[in-house]
PDB file of C-alpha atoms in Angstrom:
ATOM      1  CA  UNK A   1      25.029 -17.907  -2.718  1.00 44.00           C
ATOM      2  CA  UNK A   2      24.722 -15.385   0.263  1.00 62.00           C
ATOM      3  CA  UNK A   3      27.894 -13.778   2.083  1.00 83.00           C
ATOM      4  CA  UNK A   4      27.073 -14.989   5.815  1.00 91.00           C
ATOM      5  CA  UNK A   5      28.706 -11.985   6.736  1.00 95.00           C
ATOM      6  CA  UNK A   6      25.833  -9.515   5.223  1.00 96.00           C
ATOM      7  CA  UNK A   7      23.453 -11.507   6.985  1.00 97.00           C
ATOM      8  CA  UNK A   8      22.275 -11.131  11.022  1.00 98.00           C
ATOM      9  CA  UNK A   9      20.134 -13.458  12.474  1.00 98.00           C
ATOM     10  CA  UNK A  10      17.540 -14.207  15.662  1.00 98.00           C
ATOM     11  CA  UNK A  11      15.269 -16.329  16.605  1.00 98.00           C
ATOM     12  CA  UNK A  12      13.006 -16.985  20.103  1.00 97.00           C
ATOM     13  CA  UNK A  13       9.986 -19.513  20.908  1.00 97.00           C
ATOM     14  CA  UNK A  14       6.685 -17.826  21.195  1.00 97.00           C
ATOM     15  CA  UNK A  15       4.466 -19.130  23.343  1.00 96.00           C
ATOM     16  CA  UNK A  16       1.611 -18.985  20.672  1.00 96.00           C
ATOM     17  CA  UNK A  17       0.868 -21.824  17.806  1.00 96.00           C
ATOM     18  CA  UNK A  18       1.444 -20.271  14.227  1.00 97.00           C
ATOM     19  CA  UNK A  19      -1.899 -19.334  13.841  1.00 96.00           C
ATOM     20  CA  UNK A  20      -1.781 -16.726  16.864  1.00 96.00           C
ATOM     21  CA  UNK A  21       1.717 -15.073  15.375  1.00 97.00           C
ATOM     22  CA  UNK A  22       0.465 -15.277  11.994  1.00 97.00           C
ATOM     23  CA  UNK A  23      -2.665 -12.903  13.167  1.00 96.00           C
ATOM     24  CA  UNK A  24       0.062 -10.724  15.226  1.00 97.00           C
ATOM     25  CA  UNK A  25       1.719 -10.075  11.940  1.00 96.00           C
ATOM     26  CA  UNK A  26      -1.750  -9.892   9.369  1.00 96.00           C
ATOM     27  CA  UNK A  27      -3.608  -7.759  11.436  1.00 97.00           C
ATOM     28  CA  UNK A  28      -2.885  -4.015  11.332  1.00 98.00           C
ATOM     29  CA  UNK A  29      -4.275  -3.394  14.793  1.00 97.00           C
ATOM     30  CA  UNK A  30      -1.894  -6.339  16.214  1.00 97.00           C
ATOM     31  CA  UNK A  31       0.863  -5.520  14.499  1.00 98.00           C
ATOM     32  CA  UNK A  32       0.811  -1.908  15.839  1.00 98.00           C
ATOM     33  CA  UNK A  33       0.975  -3.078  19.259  1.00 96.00           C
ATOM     34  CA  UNK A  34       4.386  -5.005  19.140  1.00 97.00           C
ATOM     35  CA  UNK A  35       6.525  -4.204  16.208  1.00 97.00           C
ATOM     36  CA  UNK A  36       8.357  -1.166  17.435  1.00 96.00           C
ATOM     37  CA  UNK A  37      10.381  -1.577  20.908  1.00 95.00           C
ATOM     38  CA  UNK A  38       8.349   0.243  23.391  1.00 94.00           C
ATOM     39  CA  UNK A  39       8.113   3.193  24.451  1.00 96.00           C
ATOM     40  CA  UNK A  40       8.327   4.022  20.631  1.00 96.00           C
ATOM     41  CA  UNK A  41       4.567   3.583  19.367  1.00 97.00           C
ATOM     42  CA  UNK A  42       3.598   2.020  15.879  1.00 97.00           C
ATOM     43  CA  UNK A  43       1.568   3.545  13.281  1.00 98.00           C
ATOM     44  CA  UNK A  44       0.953   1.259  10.629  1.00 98.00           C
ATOM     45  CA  UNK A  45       0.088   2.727   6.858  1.00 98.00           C
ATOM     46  CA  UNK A  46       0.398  -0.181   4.892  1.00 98.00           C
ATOM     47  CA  UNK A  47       0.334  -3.991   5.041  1.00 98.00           C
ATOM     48  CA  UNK A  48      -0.793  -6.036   2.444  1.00 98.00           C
ATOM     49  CA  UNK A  49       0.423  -9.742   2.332  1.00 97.00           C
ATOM     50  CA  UNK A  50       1.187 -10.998  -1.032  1.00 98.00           C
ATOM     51  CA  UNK A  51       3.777 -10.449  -3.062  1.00 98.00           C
ATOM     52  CA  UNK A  52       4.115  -7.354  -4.335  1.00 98.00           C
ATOM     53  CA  UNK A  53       1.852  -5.896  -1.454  1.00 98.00           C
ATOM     54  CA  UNK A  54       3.238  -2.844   0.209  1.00 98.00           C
ATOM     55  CA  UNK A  55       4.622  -2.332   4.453  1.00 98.00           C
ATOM     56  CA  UNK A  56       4.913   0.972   5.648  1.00 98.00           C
ATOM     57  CA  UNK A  57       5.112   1.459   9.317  1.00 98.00           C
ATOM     58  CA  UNK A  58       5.666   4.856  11.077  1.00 98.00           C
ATOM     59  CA  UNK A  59       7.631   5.477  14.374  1.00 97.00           C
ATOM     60  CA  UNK A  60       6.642   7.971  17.122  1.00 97.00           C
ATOM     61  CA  UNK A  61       8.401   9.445  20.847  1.00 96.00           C
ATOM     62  CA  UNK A  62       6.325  10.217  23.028  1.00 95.00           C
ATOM     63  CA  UNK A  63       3.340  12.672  21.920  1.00 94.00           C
ATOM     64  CA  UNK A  64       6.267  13.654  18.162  1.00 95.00           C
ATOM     65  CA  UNK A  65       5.292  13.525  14.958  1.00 97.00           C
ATOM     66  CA  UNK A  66       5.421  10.137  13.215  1.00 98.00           C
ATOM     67  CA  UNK A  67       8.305   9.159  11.236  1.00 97.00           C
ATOM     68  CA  UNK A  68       9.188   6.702   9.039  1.00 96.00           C
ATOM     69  CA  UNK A  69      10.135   3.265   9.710  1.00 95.00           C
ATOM     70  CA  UNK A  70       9.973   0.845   7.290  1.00 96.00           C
ATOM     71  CA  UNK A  71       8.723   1.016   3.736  1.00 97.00           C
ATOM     72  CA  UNK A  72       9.214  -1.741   1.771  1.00 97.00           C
ATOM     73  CA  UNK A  73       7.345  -4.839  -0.099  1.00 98.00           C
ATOM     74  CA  UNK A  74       6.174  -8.263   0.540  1.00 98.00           C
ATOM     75  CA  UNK A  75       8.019 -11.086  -1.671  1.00 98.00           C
ATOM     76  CA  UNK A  76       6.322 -13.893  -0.111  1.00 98.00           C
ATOM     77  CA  UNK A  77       3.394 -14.458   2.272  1.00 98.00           C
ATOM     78  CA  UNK A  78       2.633 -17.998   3.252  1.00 98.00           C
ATOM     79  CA  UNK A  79      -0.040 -18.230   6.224  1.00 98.00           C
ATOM     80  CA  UNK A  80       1.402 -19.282   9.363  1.00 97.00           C
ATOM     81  CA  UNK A  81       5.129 -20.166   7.671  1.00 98.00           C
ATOM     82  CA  UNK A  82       6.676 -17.366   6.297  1.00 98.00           C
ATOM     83  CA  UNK A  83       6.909 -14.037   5.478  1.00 98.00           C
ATOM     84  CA  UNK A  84       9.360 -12.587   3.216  1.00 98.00           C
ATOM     85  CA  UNK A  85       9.533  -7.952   2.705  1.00 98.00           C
ATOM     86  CA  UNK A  86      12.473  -6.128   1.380  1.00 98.00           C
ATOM     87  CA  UNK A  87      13.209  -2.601   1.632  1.00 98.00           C
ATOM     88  CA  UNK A  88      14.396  -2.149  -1.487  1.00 97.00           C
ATOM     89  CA  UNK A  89      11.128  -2.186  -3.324  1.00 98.00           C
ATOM     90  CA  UNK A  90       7.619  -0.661  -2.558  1.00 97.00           C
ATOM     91  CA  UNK A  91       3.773  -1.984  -3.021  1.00 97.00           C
ATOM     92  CA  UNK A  92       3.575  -2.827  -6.955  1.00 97.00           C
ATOM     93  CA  UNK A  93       7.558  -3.463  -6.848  1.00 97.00           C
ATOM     94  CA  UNK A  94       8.137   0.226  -7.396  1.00 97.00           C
ATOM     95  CA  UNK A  95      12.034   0.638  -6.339  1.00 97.00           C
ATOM     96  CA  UNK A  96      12.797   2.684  -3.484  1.00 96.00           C
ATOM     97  CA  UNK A  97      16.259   4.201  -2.441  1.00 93.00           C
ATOM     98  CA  UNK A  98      15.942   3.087   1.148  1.00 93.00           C
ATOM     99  CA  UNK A  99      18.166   4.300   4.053  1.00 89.00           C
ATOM    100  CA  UNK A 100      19.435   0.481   5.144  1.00 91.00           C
ATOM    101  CA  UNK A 101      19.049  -1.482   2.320  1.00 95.00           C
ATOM    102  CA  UNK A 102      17.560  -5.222   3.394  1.00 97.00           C
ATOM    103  CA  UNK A 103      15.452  -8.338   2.445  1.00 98.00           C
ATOM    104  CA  UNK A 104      14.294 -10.116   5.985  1.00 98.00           C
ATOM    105  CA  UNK A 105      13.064 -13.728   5.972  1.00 98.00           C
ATOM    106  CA  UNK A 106      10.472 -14.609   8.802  1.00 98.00           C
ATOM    107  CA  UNK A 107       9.867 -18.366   9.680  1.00 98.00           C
ATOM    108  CA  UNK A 108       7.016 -19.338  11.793  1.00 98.00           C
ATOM    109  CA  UNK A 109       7.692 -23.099  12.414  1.00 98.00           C
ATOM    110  CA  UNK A 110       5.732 -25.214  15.126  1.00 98.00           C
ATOM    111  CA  UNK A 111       7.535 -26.072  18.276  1.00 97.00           C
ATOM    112  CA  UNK A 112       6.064 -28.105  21.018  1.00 96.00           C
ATOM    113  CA  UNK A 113       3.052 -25.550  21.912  1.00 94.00           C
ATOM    114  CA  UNK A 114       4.665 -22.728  20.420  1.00 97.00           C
ATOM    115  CA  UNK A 115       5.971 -21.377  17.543  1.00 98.00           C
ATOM    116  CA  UNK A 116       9.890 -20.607  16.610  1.00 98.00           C
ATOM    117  CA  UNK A 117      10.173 -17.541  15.202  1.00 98.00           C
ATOM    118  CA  UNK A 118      13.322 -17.206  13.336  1.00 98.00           C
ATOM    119  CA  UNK A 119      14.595 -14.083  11.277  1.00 98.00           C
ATOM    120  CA  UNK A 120      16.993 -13.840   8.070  1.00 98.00           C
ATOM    121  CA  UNK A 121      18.276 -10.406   7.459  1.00 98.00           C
ATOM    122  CA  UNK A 122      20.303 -10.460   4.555  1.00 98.00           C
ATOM    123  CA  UNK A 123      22.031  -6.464   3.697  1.00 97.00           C
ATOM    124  CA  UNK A 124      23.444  -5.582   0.311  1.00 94.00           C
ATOM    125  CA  UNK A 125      26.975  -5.719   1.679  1.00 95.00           C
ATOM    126  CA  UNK A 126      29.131  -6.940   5.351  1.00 95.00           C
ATOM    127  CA  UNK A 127      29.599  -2.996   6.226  1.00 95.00           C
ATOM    128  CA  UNK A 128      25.550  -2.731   5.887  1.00 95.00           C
ATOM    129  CA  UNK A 129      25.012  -5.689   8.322  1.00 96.00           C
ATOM    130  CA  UNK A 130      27.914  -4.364  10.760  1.00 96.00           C
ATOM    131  CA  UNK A 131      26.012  -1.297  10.204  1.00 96.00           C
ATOM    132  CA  UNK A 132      22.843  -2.499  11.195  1.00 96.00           C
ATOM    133  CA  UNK A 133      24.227  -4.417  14.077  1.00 97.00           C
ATOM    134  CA  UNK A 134      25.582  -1.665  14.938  1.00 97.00           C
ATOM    135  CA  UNK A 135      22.394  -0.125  15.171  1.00 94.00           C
ATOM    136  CA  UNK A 136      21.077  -2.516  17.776  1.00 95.00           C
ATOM    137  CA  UNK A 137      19.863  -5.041  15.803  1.00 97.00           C
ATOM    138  CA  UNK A 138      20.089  -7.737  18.235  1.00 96.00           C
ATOM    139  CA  UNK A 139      18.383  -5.382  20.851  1.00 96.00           C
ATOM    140  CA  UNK A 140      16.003  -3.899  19.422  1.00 95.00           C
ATOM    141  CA  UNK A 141      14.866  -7.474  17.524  1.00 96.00           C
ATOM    142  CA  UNK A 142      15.063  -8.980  20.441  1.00 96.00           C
ATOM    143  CA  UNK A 143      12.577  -6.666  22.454  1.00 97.00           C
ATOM    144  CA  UNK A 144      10.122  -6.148  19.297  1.00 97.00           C
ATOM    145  CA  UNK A 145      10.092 -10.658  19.877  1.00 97.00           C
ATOM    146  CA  UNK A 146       9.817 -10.126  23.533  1.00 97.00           C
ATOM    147  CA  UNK A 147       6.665  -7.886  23.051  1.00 97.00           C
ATOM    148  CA  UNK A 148       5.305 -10.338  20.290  1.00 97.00           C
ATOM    149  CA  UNK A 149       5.424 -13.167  22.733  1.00 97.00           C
ATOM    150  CA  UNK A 150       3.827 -11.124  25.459  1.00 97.00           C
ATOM    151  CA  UNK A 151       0.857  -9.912  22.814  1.00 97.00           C
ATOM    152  CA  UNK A 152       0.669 -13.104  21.705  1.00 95.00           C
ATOM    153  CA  UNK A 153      -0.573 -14.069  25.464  1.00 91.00           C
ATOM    154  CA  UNK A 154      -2.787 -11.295  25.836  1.00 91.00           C
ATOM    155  CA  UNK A 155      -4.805 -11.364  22.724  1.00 81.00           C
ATOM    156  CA  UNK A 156      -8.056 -13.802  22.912  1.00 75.00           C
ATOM    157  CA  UNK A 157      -8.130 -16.191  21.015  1.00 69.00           C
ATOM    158  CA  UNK A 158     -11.129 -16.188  17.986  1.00 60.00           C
TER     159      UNK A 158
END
């Protein structure tokens, strides 16, 4: 059973079916476009979805150097549903020693024309989600959805 407390939540409509968010997320190219709140920009090094496959995204300011973001692994990849990663492990399940500690749950369920998008982010303890929330969590969440929605609009569809 999880602690609710060690867990922080969102969720938004996105004016997309499944199929559209599910290429927003499989898609490197996408994906680089709307997972980091602007002005940050995305670099993404690794994104292969099945479990066990490896995420590793990389943050930049302005014209900086790229820095991490996330680095973790996939524990569950079902097209168009849900999408499961963790920080705590890397591609092949190598462990990692990550700097927040987190296993996030992504939901991709049909609503009217669109697609509720609804995030799980479960932390190793209640001072790592306060932590996190801390963080911006809520914010920055929140404005990575906002640009999904909006890429999700401007992307033709196949």
């Amino acid at each position: 059973m999880t602690n609710s407390d060690c867990i922080l939540t969102i969720s938004r409509l996105i004016p997309a079916p499944p199929a559209r968010v599910w290429q927003a997320w499989s898609q490197p190219e996408q994906l680089a476009n709307w997972w980091i709140p602007a002005p940050l920009t995305c670099k993404v090094v690794q994104l292969d979805l099945r479990p066990g496959g490896g995420f590793e995204t990389l943050m930049r300011e302005g014209d900086g150097a790229f820095q991490p973001h996330v680095m973790g692994c996939f524990l569950e990849a079902i097209p168009e549903q849900r999408l499961t990663f963790t920080t705590c492990l890397g591609a092949g399940w190598q462990p990692l020693e990550p700097w927040l500690a987190l296993t996030a749950i992504l939901e991709f369920s049909p609503e009217g024309t669109g697609t509720r998008y609804a995030a799980r982010v479960l932390h190793k303890t209640a001072a790592d989600a306060a932590k996190h929330a801390e963080l911006g969590f809520e914010t920055g969440w929140g404005m990575v959805l906002a640009q999904l929605a909006a890429h999700v609009q401007s992307v033709p569809t196949a």
